mmCIF file of C-alpha atoms and ligand atoms in Angstrom:
data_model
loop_
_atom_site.group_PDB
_atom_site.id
_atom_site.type_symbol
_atom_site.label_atom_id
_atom_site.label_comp_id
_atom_site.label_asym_id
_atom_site.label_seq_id
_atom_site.Cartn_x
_atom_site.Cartn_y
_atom_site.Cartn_z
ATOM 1 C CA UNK A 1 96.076 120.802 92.008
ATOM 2 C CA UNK A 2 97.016 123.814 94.193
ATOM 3 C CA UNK A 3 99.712 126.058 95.143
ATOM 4 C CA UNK A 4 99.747 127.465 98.632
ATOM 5 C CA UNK A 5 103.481 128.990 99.222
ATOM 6 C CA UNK A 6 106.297 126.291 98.488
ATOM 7 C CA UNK A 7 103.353 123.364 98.970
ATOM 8 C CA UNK A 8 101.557 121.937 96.018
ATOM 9 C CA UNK A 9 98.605 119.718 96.971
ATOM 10 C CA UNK A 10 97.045 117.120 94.393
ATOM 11 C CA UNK A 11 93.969 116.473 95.362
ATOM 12 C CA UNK A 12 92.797 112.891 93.476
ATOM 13 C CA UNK A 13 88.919 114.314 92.459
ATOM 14 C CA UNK A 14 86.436 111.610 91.423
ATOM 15 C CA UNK A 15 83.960 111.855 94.973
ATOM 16 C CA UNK A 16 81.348 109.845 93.675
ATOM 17 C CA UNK A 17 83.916 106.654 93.094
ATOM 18 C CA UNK A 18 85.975 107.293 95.621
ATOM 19 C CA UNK A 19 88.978 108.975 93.930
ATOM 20 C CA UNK A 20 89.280 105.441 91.869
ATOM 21 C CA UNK A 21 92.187 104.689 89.404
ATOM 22 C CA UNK A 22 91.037 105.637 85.777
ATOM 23 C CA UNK A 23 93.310 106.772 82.536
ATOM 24 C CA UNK A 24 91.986 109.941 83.015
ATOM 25 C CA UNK A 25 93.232 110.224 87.073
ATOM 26 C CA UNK A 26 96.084 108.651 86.172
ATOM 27 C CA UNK A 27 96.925 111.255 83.598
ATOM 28 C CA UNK A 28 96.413 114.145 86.115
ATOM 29 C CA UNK A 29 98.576 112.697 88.659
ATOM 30 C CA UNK A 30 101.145 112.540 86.140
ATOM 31 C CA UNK A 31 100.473 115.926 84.943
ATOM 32 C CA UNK A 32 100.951 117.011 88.916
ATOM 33 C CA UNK A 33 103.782 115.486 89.564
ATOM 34 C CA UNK A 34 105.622 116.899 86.803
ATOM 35 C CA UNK A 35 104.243 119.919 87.908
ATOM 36 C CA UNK A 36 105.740 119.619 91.761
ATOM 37 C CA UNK A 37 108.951 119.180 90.021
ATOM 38 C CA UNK A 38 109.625 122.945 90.026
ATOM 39 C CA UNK A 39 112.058 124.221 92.576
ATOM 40 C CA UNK A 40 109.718 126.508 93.937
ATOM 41 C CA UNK A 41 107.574 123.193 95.339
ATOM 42 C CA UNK A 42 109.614 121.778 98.557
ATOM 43 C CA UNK A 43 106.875 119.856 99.640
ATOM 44 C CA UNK A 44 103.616 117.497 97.989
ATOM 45 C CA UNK A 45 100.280 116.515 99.497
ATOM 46 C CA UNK A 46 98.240 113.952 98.325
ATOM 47 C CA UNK A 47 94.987 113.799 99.073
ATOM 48 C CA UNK A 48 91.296 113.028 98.158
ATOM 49 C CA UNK A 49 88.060 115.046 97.487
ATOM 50 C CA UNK A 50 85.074 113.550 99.057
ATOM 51 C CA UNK A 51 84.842 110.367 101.634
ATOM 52 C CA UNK A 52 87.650 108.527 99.873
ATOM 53 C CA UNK A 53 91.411 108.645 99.666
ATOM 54 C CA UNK A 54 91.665 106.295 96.759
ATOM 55 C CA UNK A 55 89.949 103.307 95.897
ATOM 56 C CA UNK A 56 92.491 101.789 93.887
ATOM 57 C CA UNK A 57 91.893 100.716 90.397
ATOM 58 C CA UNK A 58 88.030 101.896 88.840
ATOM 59 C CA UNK A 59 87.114 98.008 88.315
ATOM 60 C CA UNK A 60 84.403 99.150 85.767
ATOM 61 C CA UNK A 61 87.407 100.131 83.324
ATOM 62 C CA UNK A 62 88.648 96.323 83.816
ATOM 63 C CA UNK A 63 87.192 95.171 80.973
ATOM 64 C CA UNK A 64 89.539 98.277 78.675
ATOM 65 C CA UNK A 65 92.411 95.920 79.650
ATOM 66 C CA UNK A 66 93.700 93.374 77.941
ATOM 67 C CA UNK A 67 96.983 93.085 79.252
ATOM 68 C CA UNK A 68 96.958 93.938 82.824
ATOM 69 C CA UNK A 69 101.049 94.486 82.462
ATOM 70 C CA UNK A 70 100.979 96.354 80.248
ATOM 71 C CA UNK A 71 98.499 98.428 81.281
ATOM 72 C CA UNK A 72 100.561 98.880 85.198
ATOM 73 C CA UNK A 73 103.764 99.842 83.319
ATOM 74 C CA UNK A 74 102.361 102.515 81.284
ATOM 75 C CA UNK A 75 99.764 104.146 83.755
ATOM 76 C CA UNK A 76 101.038 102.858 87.569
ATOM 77 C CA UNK A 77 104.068 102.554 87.522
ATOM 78 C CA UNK A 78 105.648 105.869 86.185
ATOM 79 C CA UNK A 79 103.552 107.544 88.821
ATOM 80 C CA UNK A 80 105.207 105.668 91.436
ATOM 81 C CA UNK A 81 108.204 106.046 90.401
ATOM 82 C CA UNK A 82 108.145 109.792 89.831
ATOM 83 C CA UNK A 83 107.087 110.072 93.699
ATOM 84 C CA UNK A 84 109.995 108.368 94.295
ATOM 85 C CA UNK A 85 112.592 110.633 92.411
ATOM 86 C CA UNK A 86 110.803 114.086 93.446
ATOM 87 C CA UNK A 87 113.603 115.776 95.321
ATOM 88 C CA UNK A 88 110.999 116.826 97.874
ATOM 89 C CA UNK A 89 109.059 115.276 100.831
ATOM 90 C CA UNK A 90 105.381 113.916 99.408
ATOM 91 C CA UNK A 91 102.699 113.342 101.770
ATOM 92 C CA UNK A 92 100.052 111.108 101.928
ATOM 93 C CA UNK A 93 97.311 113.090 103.688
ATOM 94 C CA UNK A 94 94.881 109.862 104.157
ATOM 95 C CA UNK A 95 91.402 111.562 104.317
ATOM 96 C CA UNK A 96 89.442 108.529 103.866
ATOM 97 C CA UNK A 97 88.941 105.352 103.012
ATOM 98 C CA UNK A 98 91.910 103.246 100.848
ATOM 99 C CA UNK A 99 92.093 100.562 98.783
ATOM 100 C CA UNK A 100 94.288 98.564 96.367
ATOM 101 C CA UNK A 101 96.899 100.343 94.088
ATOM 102 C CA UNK A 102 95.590 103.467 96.378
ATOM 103 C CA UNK A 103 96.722 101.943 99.139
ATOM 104 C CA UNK A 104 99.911 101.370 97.395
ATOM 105 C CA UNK A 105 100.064 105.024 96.200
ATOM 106 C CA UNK A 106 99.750 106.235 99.725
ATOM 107 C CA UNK A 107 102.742 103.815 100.899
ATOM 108 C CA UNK A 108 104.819 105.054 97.598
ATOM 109 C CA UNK A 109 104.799 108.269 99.715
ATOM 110 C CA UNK A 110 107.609 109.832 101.871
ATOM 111 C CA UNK A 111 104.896 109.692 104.832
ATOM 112 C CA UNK A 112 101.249 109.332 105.947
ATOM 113 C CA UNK A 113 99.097 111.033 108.131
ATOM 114 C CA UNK A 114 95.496 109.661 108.607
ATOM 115 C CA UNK A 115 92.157 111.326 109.517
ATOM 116 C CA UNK A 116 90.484 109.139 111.654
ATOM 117 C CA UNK A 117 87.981 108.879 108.830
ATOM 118 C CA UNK A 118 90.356 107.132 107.509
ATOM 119 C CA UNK A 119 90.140 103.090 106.203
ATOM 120 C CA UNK A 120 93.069 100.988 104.918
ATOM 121 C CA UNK A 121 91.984 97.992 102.633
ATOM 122 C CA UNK A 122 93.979 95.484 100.564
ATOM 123 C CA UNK A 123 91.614 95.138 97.943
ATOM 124 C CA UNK A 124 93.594 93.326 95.667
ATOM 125 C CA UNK A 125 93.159 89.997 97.557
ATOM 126 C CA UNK A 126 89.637 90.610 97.820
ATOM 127 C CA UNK A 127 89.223 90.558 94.270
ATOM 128 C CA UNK A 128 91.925 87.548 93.599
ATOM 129 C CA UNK A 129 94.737 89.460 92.458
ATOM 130 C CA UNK A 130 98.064 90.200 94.377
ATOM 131 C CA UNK A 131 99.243 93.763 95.481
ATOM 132 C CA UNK A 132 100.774 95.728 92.680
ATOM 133 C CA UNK A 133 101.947 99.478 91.874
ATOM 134 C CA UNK A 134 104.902 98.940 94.811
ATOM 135 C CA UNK A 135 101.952 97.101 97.196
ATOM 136 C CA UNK A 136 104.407 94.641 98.123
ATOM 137 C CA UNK A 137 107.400 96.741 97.803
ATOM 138 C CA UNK A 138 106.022 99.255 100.419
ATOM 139 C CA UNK A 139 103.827 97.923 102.885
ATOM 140 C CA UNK A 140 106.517 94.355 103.324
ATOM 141 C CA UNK A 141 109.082 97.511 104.161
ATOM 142 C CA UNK A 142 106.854 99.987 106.551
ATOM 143 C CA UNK A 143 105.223 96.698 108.178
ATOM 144 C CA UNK A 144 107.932 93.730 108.049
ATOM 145 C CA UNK A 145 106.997 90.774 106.213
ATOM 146 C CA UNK A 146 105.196 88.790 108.297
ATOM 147 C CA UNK A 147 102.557 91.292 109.750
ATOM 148 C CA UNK A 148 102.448 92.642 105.595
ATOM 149 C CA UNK A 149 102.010 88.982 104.398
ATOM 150 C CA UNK A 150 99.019 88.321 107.044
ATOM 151 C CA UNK A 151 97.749 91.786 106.387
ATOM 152 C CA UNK A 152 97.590 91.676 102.349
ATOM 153 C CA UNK A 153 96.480 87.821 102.253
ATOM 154 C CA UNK A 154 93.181 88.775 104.561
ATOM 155 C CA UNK A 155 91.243 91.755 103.258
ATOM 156 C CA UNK A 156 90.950 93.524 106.802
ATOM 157 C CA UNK A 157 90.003 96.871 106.967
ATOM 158 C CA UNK A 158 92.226 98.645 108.818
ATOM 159 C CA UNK A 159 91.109 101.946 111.223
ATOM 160 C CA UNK A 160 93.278 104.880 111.136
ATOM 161 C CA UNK A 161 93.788 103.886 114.608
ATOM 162 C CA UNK A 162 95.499 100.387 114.263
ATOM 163 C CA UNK A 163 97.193 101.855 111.085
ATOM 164 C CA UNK A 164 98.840 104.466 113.694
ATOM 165 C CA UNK A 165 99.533 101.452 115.960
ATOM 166 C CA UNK A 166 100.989 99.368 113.239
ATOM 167 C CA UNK A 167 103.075 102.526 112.292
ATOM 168 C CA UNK A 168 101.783 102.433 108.495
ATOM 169 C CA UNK A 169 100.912 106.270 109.525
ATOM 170 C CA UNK A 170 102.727 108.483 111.839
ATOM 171 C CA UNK A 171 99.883 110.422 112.786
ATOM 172 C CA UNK A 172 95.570 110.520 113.454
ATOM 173 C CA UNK A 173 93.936 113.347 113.235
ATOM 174 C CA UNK A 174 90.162 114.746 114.308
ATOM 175 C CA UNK A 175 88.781 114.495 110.654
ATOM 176 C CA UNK A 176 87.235 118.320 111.548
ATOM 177 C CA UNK A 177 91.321 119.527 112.076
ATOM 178 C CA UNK A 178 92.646 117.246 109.596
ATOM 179 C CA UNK A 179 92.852 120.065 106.820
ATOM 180 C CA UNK A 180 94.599 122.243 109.088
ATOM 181 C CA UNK A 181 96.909 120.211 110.335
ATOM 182 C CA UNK A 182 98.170 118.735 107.012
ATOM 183 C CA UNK A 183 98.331 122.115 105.716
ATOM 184 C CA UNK A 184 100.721 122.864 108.809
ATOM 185 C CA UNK A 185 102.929 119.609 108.343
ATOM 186 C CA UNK A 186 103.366 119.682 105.131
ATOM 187 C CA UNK A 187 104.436 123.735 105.776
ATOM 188 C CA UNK A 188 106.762 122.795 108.016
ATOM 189 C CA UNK A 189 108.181 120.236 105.559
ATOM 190 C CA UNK A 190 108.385 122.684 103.157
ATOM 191 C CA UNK A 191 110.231 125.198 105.447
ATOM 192 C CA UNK A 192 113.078 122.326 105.948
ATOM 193 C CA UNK A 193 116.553 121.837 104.115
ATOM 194 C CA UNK A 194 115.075 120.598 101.120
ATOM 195 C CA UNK A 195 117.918 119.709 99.379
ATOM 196 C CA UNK A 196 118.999 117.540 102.772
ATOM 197 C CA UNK A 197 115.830 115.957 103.296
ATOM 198 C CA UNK A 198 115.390 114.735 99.067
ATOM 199 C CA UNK A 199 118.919 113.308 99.927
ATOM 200 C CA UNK A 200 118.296 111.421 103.021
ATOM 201 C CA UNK A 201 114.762 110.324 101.615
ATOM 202 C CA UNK A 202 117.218 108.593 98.723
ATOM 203 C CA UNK A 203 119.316 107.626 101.171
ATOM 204 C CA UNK A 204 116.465 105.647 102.944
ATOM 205 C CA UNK A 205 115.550 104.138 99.179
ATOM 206 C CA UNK A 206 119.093 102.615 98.965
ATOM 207 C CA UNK A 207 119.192 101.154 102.657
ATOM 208 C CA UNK A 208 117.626 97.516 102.799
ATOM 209 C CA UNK A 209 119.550 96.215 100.239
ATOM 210 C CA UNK A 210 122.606 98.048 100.234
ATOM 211 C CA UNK A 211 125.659 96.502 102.569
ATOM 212 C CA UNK A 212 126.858 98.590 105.850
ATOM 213 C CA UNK A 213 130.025 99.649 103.948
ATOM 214 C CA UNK A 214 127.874 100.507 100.984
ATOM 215 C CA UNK A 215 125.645 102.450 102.626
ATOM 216 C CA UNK A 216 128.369 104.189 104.861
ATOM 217 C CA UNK A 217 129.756 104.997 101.432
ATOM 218 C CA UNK A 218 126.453 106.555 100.215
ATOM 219 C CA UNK A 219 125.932 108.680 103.228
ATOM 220 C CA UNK A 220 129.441 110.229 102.958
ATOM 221 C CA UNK A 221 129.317 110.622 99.521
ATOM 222 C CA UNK A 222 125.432 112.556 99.922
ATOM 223 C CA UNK A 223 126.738 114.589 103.099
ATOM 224 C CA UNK A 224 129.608 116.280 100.795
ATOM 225 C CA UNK A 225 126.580 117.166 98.415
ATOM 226 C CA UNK A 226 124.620 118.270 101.645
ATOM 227 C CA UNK A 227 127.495 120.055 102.912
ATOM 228 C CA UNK A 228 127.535 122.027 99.732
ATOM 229 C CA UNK A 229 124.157 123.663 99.742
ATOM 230 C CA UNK A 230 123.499 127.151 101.118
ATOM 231 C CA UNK A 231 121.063 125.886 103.396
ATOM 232 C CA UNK A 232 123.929 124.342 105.677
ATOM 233 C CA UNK A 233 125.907 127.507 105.496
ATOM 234 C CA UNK A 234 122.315 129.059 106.637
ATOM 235 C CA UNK A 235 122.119 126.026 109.568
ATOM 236 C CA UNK A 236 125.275 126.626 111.077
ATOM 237 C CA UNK A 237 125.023 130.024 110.482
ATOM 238 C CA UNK A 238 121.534 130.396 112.628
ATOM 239 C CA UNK A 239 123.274 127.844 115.370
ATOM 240 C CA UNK A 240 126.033 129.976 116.355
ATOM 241 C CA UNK A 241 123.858 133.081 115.868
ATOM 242 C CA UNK A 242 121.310 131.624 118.189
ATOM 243 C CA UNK A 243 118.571 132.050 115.804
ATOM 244 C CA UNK A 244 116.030 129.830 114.355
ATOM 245 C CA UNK A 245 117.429 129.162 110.659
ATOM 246 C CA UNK A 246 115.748 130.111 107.553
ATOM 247 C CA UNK A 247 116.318 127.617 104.920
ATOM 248 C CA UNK A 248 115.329 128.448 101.030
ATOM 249 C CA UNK A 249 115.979 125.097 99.967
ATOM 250 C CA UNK A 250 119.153 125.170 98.209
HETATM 251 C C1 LIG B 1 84.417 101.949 92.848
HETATM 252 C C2 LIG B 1 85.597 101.385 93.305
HETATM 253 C C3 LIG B 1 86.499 100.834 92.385
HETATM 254 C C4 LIG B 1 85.000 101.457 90.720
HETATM 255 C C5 LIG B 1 84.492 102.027 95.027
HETATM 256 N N1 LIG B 1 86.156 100.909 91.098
HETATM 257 N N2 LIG B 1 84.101 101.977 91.573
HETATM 258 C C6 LIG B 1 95.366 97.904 88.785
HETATM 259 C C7 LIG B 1 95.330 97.701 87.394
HETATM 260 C C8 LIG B 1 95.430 96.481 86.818
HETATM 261 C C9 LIG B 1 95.270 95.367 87.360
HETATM 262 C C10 LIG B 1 94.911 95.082 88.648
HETATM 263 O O1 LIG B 1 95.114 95.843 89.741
HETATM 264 C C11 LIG B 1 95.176 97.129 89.810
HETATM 265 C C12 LIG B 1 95.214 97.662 91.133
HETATM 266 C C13 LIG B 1 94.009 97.648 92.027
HETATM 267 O O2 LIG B 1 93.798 98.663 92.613
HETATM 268 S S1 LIG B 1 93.079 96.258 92.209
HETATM 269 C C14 LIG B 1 92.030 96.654 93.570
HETATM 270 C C15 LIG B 1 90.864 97.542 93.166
HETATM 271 N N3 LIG B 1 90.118 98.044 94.281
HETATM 272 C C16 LIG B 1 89.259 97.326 94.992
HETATM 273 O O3 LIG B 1 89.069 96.149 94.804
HETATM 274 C C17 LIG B 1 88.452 98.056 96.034
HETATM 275 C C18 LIG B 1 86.983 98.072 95.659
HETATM 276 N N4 LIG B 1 86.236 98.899 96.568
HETATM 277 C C19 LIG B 1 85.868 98.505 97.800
HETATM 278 O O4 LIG B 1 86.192 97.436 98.266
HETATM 279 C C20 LIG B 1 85.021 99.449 98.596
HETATM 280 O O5 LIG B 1 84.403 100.348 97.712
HETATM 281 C C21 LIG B 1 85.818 100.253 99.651
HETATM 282 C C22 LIG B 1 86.272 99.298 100.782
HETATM 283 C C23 LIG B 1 87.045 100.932 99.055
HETATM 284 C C24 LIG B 1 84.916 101.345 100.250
HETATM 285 O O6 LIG B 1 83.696 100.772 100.669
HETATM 286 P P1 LIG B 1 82.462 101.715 101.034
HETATM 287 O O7 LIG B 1 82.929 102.799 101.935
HETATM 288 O O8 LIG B 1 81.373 100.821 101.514
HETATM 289 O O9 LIG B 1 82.030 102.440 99.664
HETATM 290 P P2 LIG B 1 81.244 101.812 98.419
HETATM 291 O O10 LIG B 1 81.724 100.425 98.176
HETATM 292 O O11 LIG B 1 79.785 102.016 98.596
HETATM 293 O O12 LIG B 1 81.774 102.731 97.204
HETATM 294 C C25 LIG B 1 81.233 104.023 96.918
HETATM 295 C C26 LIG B 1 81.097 104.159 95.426
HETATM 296 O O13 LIG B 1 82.417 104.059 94.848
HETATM 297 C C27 LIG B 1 80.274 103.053 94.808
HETATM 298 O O14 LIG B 1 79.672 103.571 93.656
HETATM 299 P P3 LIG B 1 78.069 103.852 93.643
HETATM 300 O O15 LIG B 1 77.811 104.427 92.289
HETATM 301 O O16 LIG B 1 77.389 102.543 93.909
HETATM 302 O O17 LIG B 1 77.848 104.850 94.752
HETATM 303 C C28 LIG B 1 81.325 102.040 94.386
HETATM 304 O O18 LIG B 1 80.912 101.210 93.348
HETATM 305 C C29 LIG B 1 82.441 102.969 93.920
HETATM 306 N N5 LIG B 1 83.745 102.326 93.952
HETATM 307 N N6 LIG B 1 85.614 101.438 94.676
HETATM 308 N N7 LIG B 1 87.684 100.309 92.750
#
């Protein structure tokens, strides 16, 4: 975990297994996102060390599980979840090569940018299981269902390049720049309207199943909150003053 400014990065660290899903990973990520709760952060990475993104779970430590249910609601799912209800943008910066629940971790994210290194795997199908930790959740809502279902019922590997196509990431990068240019997106996230970006990223949480008029209702109840914050007294402010705004996030 690092701190560079208002960015915190969480790098998953196992190289040699590719960043795969153990207690112990599982317990940092927690730790870390706890962590990137703090005002101060306005904007996550996650990332890899090594070749790997994250190979989903460490299939050696299958045999520690006796009740696979169990063992998602107390180690996956509370990670996804608190990616979910950080008040901040969190992105994936896809270094390499993921698989399974890593796959869903990266699609649990705000939003993905890929080094062309890169490798996007089902996994679970491979291995007889279905998608889990929000794997069918996420990639049925970034890809529609019918490209999703094909997608996680085969076990293609995917390229960075026909994930870009396929719009599962919004960006491919030269692996040699894609340090520096995650480090400048995610600075630029973290220089937004922080407080207006958490609320339209819940905003975007509540809109395939809420109705028009619900969702109407949402947005003007969140643009009163928006409206609120110093940071839109600082936009309009900058506007009129012809200047580039400076937002702190509040
Ligand atoms: C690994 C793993 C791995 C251990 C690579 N485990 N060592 C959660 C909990 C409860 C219930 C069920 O579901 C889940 C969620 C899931 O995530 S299920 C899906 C689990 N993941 C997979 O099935 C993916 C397995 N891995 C692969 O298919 C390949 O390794 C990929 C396509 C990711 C990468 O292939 P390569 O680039 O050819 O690398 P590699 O296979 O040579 O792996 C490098 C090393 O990493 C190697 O170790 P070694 O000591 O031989 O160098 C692998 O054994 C190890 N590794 N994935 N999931």
């Amino acid at each position: 975990m690092a701190r560079d400014g208002a960015v915190q990065t969480i790098t998953l660290n196992r190289p040699d297994k590719l960043n795969a899903f153990t207690r112990a990973v599982h317990a940092g990520l927690r730790d870390a996102l706890k962590e990137a709760r703090d005002p101060e952060v306005r904007a996550v990475v996650i990332t890899g060390a090594g070749r790997g993104f994250c190979a989903g779970q460490d299939l050696t430590e299958f045999g520690e599980m006796p009740d696979v249910a169990a063992a998602l609601r107390e180690t996956y799912h509370p990670n996804v979840l608190a990616i979910r209800a950080l008040e901040k943008p969190v992105l994936a910066a896809v270094n390499g090569v993921c698989a399974g629940a890593g796959l869903s971790l990266a699609c649990a994210c705000d939003l993905r940018i890929a080094s062309t290194e890169a490798a996007f795997v089902p996994g679970f199908v491979g291995i007889g299981l279905v998608p889990d930790s929000g794997g069918t959740y996420f990639v049925h809502r970034l890809l529609g269902a019918p490209r999703a279902f094909q997608w996680m019922a085969s076990n293609r590997k995917l390229s960075a390049g026909e994930a870009e196509a396929w719009g599962l990431v919004s960006e491919v990068v030269e692996a040699d720049a894609f340090p520096a240019r995650t480090a400048e997106l995610a600075a630029t996230l973290a220089a937004g309207p922080t407080r207006a970006i958490a609320l339209t990223k819940r905003l975007f949480d509540h809109a395939d199943t809420a109705t028009l008029e619900e969702q109407l209702e949402h947005e003007a109840q969140l643009q009163s909150v928006a409206a609120a914050s110093e940071d839109f007294g600082e936009g309009v402010a900058a506007f009129l003053e012809r200047r580039a705004p400076e937002f702190r996030g509040r």
